[in-house]
Tab-separated table of C-alpha atoms and ligand atoms in Angstrom:
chain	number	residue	atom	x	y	z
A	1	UNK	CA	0.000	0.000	0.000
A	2	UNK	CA	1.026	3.670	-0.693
A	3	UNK	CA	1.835	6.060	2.209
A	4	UNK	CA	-1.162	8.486	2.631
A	5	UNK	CA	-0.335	11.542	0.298
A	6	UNK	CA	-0.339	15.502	0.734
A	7	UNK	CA	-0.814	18.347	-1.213
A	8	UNK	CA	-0.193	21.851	-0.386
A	9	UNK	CA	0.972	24.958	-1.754
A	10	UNK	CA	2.352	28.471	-1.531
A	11	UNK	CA	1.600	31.346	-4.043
A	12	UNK	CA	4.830	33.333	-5.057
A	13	UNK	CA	4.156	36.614	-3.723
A	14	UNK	CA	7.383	37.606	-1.992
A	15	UNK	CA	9.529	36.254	0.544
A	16	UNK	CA	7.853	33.869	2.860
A	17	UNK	CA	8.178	34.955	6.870
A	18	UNK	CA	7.624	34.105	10.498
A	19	UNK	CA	4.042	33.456	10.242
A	20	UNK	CA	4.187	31.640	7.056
A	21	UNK	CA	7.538	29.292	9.170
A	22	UNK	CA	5.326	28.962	12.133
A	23	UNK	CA	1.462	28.398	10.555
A	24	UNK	CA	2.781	25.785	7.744
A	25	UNK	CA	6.169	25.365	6.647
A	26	UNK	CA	8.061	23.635	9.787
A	27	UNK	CA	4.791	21.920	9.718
A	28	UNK	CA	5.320	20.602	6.218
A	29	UNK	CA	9.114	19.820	7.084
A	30	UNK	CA	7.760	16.714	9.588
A	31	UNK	CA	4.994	15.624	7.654
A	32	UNK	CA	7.820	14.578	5.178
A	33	UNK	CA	8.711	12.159	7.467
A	34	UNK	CA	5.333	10.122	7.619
A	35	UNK	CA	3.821	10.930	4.291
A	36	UNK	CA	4.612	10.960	0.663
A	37	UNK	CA	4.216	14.904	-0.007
A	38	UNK	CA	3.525	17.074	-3.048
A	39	UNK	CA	4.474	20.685	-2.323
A	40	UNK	CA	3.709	23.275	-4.934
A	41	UNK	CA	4.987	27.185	-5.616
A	42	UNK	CA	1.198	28.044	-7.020
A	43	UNK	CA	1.759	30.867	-9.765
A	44	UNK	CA	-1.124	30.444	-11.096
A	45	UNK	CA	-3.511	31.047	-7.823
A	46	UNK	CA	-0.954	34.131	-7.431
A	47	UNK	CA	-3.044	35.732	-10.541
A	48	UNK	CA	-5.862	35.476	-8.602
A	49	UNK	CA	-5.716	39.293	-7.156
A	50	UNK	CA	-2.562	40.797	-9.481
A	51	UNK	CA	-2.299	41.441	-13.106
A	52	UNK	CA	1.834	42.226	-12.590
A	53	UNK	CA	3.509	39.154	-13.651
A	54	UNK	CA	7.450	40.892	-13.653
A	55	UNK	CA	8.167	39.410	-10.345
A	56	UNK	CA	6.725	36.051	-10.294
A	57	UNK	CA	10.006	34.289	-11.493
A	58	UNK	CA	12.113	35.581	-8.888
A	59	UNK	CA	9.218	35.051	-6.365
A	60	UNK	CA	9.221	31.668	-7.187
A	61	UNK	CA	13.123	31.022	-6.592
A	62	UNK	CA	13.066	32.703	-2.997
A	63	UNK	CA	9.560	30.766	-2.322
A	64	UNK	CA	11.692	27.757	-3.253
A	65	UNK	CA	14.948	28.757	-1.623
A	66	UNK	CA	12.854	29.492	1.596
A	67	UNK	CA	11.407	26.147	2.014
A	68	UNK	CA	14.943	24.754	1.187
A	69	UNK	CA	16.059	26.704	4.131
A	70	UNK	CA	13.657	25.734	6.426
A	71	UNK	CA	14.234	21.531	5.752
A	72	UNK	CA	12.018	20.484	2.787
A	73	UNK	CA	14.041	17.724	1.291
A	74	UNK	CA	13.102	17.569	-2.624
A	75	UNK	CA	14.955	13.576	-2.132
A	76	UNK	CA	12.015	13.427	0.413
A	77	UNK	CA	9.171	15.624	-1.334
A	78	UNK	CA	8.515	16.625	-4.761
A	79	UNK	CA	8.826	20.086	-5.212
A	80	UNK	CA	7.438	21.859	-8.520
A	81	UNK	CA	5.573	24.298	-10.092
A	82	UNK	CA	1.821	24.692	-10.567
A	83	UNK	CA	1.820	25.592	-14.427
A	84	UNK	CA	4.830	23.378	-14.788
A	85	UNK	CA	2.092	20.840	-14.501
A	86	UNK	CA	-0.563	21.581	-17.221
A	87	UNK	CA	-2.771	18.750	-16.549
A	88	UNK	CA	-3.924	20.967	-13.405
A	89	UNK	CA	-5.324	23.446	-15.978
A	90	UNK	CA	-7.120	20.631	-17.791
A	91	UNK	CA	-8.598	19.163	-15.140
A	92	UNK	CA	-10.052	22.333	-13.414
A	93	UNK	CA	-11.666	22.801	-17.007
A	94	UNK	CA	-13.325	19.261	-16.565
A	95	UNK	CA	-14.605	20.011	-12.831
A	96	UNK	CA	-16.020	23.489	-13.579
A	97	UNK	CA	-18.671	21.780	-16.173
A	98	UNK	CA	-19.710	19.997	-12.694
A	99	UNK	CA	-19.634	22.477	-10.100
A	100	UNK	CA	-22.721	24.508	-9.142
A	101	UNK	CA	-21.945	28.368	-8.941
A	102	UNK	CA	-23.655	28.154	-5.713
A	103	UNK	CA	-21.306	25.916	-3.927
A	104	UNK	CA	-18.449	28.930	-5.399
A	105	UNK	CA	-20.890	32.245	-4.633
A	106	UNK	CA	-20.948	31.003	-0.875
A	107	UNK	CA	-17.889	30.664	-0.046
A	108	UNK	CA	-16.745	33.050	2.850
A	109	UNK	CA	-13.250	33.652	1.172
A	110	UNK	CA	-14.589	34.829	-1.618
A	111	UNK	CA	-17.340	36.863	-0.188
A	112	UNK	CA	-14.251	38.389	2.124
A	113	UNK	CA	-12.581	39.215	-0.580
A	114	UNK	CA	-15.355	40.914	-2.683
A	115	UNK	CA	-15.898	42.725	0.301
A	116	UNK	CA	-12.500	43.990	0.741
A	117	UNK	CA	-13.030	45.592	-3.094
A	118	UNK	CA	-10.878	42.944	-5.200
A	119	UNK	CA	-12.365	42.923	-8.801
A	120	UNK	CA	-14.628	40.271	-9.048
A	121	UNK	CA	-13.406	38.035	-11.648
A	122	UNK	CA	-13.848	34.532	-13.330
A	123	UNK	CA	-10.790	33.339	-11.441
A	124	UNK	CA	-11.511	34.930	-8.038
A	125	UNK	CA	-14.543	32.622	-8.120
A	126	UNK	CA	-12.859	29.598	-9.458
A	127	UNK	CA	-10.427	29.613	-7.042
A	128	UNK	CA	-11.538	26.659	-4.901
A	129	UNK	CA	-12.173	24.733	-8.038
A	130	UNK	CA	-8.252	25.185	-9.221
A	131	UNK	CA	-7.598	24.491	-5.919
A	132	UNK	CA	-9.506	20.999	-6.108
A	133	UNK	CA	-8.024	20.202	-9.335
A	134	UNK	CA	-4.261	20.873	-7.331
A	135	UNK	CA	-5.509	18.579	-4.709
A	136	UNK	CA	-7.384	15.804	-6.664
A	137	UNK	CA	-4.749	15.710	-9.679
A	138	UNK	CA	-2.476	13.556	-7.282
A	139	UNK	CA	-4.709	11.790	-5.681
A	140	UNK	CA	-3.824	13.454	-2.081
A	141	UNK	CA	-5.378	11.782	0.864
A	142	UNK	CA	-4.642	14.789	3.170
A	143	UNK	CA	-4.291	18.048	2.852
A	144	UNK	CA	-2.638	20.170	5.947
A	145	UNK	CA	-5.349	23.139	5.861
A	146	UNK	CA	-5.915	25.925	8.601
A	147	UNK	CA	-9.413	26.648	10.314
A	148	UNK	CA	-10.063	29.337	7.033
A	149	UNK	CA	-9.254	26.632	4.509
A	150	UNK	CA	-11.776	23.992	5.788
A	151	UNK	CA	-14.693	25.749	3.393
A	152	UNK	CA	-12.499	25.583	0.618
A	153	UNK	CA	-11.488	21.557	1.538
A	154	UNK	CA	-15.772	20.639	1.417
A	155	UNK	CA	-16.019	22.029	-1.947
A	156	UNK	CA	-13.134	19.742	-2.948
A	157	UNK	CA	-14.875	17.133	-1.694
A	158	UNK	CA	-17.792	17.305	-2.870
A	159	UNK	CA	-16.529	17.840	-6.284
A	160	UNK	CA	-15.231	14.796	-6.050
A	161	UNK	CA	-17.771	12.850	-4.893
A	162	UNK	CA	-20.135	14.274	-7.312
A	163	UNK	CA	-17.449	13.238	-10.263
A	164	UNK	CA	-17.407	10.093	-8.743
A	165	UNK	CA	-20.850	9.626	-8.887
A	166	UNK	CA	-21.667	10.825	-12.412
A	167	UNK	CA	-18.216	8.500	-13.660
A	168	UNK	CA	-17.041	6.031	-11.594
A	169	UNK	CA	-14.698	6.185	-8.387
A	170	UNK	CA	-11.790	7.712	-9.059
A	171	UNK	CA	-11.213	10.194	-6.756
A	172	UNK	CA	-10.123	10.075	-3.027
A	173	UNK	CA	-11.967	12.399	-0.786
A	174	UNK	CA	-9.165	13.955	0.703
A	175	UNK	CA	-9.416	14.605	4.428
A	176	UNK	CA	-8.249	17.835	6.481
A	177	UNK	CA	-4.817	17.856	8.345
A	178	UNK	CA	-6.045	20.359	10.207
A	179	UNK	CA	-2.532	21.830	11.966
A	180	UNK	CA	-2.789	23.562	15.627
A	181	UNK	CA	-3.418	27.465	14.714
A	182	UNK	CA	-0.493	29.458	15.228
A	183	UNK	CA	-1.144	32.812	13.736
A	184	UNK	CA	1.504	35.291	14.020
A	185	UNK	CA	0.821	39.070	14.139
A	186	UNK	CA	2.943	41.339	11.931
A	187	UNK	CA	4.599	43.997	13.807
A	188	UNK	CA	1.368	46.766	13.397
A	189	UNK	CA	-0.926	43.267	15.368
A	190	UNK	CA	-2.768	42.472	12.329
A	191	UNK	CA	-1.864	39.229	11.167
A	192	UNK	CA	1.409	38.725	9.232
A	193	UNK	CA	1.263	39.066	5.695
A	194	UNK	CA	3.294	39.513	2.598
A	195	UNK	CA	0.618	41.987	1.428
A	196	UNK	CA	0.681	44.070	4.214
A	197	UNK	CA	4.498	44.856	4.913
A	198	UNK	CA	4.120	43.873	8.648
A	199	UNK	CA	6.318	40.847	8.250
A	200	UNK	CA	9.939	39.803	9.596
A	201	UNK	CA	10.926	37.857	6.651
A	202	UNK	CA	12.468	34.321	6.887
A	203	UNK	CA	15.531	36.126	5.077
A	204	UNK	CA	15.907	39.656	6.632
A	205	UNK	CA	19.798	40.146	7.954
A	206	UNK	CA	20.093	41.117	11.903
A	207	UNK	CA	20.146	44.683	11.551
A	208	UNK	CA	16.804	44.635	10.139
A	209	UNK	CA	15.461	42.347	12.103
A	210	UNK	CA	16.465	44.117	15.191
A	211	UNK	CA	14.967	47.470	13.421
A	212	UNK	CA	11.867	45.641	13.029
A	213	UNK	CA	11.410	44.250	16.443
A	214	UNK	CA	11.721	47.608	17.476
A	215	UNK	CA	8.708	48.935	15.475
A	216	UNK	CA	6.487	46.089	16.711
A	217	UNK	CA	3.070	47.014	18.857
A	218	UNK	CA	3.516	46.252	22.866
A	219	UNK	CA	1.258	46.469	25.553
A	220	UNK	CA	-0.255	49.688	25.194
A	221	UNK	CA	-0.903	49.955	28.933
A	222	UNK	CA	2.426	49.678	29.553
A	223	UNK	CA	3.881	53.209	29.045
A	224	UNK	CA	6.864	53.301	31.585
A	225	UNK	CA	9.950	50.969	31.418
A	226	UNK	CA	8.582	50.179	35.415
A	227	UNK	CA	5.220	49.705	34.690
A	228	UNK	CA	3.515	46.136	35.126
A	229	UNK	CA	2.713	44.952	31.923
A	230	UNK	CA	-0.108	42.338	30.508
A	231	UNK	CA	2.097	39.661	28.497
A	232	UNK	CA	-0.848	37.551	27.787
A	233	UNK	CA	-2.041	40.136	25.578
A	234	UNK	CA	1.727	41.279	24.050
A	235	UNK	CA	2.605	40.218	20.788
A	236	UNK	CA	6.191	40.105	21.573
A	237	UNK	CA	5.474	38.168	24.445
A	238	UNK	CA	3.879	35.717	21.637
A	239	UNK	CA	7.124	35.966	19.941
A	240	UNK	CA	9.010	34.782	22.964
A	241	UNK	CA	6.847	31.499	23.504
A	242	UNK	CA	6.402	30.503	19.672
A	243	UNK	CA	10.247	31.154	18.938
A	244	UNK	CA	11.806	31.388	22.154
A	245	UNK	CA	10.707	28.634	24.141
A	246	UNK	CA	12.073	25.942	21.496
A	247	UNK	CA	15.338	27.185	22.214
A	248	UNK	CA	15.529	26.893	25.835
A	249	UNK	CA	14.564	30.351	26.278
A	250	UNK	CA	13.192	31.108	30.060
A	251	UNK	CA	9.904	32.534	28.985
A	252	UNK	CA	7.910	32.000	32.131
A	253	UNK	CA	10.710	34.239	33.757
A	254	UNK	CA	10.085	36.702	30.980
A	255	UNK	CA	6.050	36.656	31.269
A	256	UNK	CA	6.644	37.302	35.415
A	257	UNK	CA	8.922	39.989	34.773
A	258	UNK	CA	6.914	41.738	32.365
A	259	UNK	CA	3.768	41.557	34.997
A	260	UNK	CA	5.391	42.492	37.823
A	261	UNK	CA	7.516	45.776	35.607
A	262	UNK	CA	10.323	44.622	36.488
A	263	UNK	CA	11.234	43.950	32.679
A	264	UNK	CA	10.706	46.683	30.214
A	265	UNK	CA	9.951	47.152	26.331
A	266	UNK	CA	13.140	48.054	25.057
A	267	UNK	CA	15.428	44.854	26.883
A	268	UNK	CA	12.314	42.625	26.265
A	269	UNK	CA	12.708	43.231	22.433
A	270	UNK	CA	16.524	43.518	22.393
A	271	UNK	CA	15.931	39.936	24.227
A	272	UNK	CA	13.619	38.809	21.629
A	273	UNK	CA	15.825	40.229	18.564
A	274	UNK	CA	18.204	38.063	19.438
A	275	UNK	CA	16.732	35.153	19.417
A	276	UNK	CA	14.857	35.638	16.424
A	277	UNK	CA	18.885	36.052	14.609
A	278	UNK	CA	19.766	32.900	16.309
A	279	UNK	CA	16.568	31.510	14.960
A	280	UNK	CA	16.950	32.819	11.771
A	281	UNK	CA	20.952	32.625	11.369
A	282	UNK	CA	20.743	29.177	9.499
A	283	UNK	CA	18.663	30.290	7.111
A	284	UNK	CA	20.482	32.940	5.714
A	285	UNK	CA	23.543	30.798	5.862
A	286	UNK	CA	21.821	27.912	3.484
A	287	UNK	CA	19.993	30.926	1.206
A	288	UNK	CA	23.555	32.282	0.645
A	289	UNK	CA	24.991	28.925	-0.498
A	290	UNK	CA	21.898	28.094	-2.617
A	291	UNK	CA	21.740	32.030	-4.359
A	292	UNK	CA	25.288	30.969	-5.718
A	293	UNK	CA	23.886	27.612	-7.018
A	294	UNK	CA	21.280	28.280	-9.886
A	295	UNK	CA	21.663	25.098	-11.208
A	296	UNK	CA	20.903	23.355	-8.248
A	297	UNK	CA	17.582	25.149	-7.927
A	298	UNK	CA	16.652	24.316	-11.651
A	299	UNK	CA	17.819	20.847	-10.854
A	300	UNK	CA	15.385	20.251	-8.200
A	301	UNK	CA	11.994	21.981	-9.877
A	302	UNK	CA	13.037	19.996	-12.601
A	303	UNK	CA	12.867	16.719	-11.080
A	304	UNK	CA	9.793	17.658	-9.075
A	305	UNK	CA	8.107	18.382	-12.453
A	306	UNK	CA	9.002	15.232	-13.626
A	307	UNK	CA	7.538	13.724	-10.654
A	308	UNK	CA	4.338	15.129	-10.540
A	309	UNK	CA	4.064	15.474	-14.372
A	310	UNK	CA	4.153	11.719	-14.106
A	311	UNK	CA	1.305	11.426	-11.334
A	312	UNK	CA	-0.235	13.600	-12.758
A	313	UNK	CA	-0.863	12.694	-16.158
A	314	UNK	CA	-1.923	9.025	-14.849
A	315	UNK	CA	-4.604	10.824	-12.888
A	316	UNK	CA	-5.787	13.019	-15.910
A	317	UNK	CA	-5.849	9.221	-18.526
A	318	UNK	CA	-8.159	7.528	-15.937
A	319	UNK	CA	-10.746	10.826	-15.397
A	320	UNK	CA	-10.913	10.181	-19.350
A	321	UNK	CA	-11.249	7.115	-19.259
A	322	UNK	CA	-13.998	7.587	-16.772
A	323	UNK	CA	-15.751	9.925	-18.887
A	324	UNK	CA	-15.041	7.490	-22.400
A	325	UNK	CA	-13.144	10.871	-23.658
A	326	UNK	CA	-9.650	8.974	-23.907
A	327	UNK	CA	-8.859	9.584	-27.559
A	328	UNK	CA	-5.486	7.349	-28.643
B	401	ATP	P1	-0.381	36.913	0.728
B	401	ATP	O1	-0.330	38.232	1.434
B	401	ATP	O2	0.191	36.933	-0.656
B	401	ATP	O3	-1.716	36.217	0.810
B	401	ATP	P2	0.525	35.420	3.008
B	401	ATP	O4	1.638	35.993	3.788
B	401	ATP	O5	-0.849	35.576	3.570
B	401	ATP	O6	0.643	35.996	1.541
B	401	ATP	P3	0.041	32.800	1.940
B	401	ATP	O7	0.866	32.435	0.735
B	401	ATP	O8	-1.361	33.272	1.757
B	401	ATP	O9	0.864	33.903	2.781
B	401	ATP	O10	0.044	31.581	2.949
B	401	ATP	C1	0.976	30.533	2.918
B	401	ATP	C2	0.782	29.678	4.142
B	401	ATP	O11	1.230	30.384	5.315
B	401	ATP	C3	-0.667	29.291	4.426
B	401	ATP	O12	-0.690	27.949	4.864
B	401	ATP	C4	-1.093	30.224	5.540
B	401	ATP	O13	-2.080	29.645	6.365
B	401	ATP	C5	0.210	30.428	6.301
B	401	ATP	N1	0.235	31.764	6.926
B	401	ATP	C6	0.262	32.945	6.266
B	401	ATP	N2	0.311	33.983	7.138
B	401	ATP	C7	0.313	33.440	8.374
B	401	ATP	C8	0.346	33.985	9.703
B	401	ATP	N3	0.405	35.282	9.903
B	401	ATP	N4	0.345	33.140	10.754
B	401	ATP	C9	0.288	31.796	10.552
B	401	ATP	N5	0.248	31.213	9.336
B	401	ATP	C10	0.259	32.013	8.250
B	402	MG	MG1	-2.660	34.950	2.356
């Protein structure tokens, strides 16, 4: 029997960050361990809300130089691109002649979005049905989702069941891995984004980092160095546990000084700066080795294309043979 598979992706709009580290990637690096993963730069679902295509390329090599850093093994996972792989394309043509707009107009995402004033477009509203054909192309078992993906995961679902119904099994229904919620706040405490330039990215040098730290949003009721403060409601005191604590860091000494005002802003940050550089320090060791090595980088989406070209293009034969639309 085959190990359970995954699918997931990133979109290459910048340089991944702390949030993106802590909410899915060092997640991703251990589920390499148990499962046979698929992990994909999505370029395509980065059209979704931008018409300016000059970056992607470079966007895609630091999206795949980041995860490189952080431990995704392409001799473990496949790596690759999205429209490296063109039977996605064809098989999200194929699931939109079975999906009701309904199941597309409700979804909260794209209601969110609408809301926010994105231009309501063909895509926008396909999204989850690209997404299914990412998902459902290789067969994936699980997909590692967060609470605001599960919507997105049912439609999959029952896309595929209702393929499977009109053509013949062929589908898995792939489950939610749901992953424990860590969402990190960008230093203004909205949540960290590439969009919103209120990120610490995975590659920023120590001078920025420490810059940035600086600029983050504290405890607003703590004014004075000697005032008590209210940790449980400081980002940086977030910081401390989510990246701190894993390195031995004494952060129930840090939460009691911080109450009691014993501990101020300004060392509390200079404390956390630190240990966000030593956090941080092998990463931009590895991205400088790998930004000299352009071949190796080519080398590896390469074979990842081959890879899931290969799954992929199984998948795509039997849905056509499903349908009796396999022409020789
Ligand atoms: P964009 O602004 O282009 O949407 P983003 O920073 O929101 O970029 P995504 O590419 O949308 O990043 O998300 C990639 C992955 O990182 C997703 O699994 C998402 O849940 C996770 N992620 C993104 N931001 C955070 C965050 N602040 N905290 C925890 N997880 C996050
Ligand atoms: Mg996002």
């Amino acid at each position: 029997m085959r190990r359970s598979r995954i699918l997931s992706g990133m979109r290459p709009t910048g340089r991944l960050h702390l949030g993106n580290y802590a909410g899915a990637l060092s997640n991703w690096v251990s589920l390499q361990e148990k499962y046979e993963c698929f992990f994909m730069i999505a370029d395509w679902h980065a059209l979704t809300d931008r018409t300016d295509t000059k970056q992607i390329k470079q966007n895609i090599r630091d999206v795949l130089i980041d995860w490189l850093c952080a431990g995704l093994d392409p001799e473990k996972s496949c790596i690759f691109v999205q429209s490296h792989i063109p039977e996605h394309a064809e098989l999200h043509l194929i699931l939109s002649m079975i999906t009701p707009l309904g199941w597309l107009e409700r979804c909260p995402t794209y209601k969110e979005k609408l809301a926010s004033g994105e231009e309501n477009n063909y895509g926008l509203l396909g999204y989850p049905v690209l997404m299914t054909s990412d998902i459902l192309i290789y067969k994936a078992d699980r997909v590692p989702v967060g609470e605001d993906q599960l919507a997105h995961l049912e439609i999959c679902r029952e896309i595929a069941r209702r393929f499977n119904f009109l053509y013949g099994k062929v589908f898995p229904e792939p489950q939610p891995l749901l992953s424990k919620a860590t969402k990190i706040l960008g230093l203004d405490g909205r949540k960290m984004s590439k969009s919103y330039d209120n990120y610490i990215a995975l590659s920023d040098e120590p001078k920025l980092i420490e810059k940035k730290v600086r600029r983050m949003f504290t405890d607003p009721e703590k004014v004075y160095a000697g005032d008590p403060g209210h940790p449980e409601k400081c980002n940086v005191y977030t910081y401390h546990e989510v990246f701190g604590k894993p390195l031995g860091e004494d952060v129930e000494k840090i939460f009691e000084e911080c109450k009691s005002g014993k501990l101020g802003c300004v060392p509390c940050k200079k404390k956390l700066s630190s240990v966000l550089i030593e956090v941080l320090s092998p990463f931009r060791k590895k991205r400088r080795e790998l930004e000299r090595d352009a071949g190796e980088l080519e080398k590896i989406l390469q074979e990842g294309r081959e890879k899931a070209r290969q799954v992929a293009s199984a998948t795509l034969r039997e849905v056509k043979d499903a349908m009796q639309m396999s022409f020789s």
